[in-house]
Short mmCIF file of C-alpha atoms in Angstrom, two decimals:
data_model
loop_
_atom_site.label_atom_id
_atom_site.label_comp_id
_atom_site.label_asym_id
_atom_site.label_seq_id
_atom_site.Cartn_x
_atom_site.Cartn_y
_atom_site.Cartn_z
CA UNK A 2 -24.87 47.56 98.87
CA UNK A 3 -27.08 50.75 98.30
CA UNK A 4 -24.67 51.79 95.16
CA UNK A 5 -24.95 47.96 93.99
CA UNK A 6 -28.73 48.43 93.88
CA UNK A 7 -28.92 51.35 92.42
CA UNK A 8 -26.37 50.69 89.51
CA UNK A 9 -28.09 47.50 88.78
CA UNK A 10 -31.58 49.56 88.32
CA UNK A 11 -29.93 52.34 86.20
CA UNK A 12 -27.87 49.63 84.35
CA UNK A 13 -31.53 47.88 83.37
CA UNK A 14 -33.38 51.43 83.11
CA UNK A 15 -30.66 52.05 80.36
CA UNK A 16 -31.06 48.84 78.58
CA UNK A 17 -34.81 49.52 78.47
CA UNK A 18 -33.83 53.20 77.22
CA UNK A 19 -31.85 51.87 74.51
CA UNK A 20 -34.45 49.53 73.55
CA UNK A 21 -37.17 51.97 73.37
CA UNK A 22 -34.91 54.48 71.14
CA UNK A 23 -34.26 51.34 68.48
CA UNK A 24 -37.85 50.71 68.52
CA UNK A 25 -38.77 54.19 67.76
CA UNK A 26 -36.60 54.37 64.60
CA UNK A 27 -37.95 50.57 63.40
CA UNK A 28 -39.21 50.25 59.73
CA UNK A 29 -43.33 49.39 61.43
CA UNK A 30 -42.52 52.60 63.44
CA UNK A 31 -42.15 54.79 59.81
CA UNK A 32 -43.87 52.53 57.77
CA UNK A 33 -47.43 54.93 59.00
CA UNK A 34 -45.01 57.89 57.84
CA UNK A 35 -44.34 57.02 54.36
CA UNK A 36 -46.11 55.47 51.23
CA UNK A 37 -45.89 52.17 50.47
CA UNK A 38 -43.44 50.94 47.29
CA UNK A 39 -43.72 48.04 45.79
CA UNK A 40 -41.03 46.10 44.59
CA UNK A 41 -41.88 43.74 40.72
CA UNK A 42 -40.96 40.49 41.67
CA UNK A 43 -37.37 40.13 39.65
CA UNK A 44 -37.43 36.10 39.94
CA UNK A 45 -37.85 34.13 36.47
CA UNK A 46 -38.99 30.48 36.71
CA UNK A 47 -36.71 28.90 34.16
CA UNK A 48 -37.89 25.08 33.09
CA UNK A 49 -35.28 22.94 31.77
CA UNK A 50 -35.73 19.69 29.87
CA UNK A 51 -35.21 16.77 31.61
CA UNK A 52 -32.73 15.28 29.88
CA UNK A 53 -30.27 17.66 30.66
CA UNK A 54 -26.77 16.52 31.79
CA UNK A 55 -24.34 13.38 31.67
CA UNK A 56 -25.54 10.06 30.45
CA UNK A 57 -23.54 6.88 29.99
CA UNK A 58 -24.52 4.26 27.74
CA UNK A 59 -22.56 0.97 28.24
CA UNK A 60 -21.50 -0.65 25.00
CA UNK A 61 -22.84 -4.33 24.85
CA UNK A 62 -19.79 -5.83 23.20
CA UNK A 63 -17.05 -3.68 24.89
CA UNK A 64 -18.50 -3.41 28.37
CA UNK A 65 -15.07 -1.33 29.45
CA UNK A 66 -16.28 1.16 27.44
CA UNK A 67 -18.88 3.55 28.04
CA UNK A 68 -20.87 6.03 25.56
CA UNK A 69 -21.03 9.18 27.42
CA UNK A 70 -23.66 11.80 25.83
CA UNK A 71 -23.61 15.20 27.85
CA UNK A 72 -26.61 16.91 27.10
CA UNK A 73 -25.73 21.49 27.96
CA UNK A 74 -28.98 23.81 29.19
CA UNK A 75 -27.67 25.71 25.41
CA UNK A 76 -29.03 23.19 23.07
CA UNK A 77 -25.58 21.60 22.57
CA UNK A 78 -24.92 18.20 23.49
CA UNK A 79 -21.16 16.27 23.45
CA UNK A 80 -20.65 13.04 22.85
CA UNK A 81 -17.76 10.95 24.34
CA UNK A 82 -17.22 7.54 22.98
CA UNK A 83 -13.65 5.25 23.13
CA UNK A 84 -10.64 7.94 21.75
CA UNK A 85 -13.58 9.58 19.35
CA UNK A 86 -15.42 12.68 20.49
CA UNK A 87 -18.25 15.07 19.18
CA UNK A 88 -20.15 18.03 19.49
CA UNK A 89 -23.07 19.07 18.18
CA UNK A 90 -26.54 20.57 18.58
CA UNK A 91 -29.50 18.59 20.07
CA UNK A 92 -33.26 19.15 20.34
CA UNK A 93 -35.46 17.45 22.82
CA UNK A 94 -39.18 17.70 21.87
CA UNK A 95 -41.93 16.66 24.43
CA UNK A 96 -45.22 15.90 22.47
CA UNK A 97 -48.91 16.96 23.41
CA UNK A 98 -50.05 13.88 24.92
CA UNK A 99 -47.30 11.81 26.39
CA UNK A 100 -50.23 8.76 26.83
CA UNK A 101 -49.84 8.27 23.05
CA UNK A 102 -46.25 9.38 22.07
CA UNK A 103 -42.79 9.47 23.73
CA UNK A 104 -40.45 13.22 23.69
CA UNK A 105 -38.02 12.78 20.67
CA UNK A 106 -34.46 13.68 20.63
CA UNK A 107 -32.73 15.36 17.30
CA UNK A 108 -29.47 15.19 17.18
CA UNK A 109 -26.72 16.95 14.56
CA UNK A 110 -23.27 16.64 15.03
CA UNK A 111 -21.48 19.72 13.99
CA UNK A 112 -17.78 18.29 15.08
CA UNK A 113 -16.41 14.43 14.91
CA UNK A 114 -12.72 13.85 15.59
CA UNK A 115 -12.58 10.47 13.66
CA UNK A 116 -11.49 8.69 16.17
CA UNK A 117 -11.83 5.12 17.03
CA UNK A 118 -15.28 4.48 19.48
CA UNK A 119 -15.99 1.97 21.77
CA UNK A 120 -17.91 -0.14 19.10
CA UNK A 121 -14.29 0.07 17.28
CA UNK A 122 -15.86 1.72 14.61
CA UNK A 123 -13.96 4.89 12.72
CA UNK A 124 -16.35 7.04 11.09
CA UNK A 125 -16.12 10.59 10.36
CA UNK A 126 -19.69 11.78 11.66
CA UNK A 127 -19.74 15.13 11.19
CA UNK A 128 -23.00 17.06 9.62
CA UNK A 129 -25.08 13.60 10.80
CA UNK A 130 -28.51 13.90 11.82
CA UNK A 131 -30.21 11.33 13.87
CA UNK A 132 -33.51 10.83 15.68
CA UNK A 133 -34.12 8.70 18.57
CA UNK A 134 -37.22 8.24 20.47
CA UNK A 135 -36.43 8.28 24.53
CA UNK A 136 -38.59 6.29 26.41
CA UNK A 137 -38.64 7.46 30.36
CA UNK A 138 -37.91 4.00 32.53
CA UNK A 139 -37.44 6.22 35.60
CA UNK A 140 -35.94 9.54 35.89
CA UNK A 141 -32.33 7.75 36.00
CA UNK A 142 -32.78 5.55 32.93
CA UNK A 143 -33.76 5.90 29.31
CA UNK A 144 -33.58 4.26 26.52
CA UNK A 145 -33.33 5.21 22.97
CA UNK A 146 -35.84 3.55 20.30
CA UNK A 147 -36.66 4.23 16.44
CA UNK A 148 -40.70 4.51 16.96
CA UNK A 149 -42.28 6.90 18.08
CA UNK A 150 -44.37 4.45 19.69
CA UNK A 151 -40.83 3.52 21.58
CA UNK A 152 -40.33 0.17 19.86
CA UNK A 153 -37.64 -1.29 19.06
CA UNK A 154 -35.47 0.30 21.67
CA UNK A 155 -31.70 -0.48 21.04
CA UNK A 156 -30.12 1.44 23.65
CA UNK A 157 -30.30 2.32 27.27
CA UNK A 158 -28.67 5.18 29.18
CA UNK A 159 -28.07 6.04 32.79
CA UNK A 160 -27.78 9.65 34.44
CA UNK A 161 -24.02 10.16 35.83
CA UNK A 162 -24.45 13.89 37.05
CA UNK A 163 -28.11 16.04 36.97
#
């Protein structure tokens, strides 16, 4: 019983031992030791415009079909409508005060299959550039207008994927 005793204090003397050599080598232990380096903060706060990533726009006479416009964090933007694809180059510009205008969208398509779209149109639309007006419904729905002052909005897109 005598040799339990004692093995049980020398077991928890040990422990406390250990414990007292790991705090002695700790970084608050050295940190009175040696000079202090600082570190530049390395992270970069990147914005991104809102509009980025898949939209679908449903075709009002050919509700099967549906408009897909996939706008990349590059600037280029590819457009997916019936058996006719494109790609192109995009620019979304957010004006000075949003009370009085909405962002525009610039669009140039670079590449057009010539494929049939979901409007059953064929039309080669390659070196096109279009502007569009995007008016914000909610952050899962806009809509695409020719005024700046977005009237006369003609289409309306949903977000698929962020």
């Amino acid at each position: 019983m005598k040799t339990t005793g004692i093995g049980l204090m020398l077991l928890s003397l040990s422990t406390w031992t250990m414990a007292a050599d790991v705090n002695k080598n700790s970084p608050q232990a050295t940190a009175m030791n040696t000079p202090v380096v600082e570190i530049a903060n390395t992270y970069r706060v990147v914005t991104r415009p809102e509009i980025l990533g898949l939209w679908g726009m449903e075709i009002p006479n050919n509700k099967k079909c549906i408009e897909y416009y996939n706008f990349k964090s590059n600037n280029n933007v590819i457009i997916k409508s019936g058996e006719e694809w494109s790609s192109g180059i995009y620019d979304y510009q957010i004006p000075q005060d949003i009370t009085a205008q909405v962002p525009a969208l610039i669009l140039q398509v670079k590449y057009d299959n010539n494929q049939i779209d979901c409007s059953g149109n064929k039309e080669d639309q390659s070196g096109e550039v279009t502007q569009y007006f995007v008016k914000w419904q909610n952050p899962n729905t806009i809509n695409f207008c020719a005024g700046e002052k977005a009237e006369q909005c003609f289409a309306t897109l949903r977000r698929v994927l962020p």
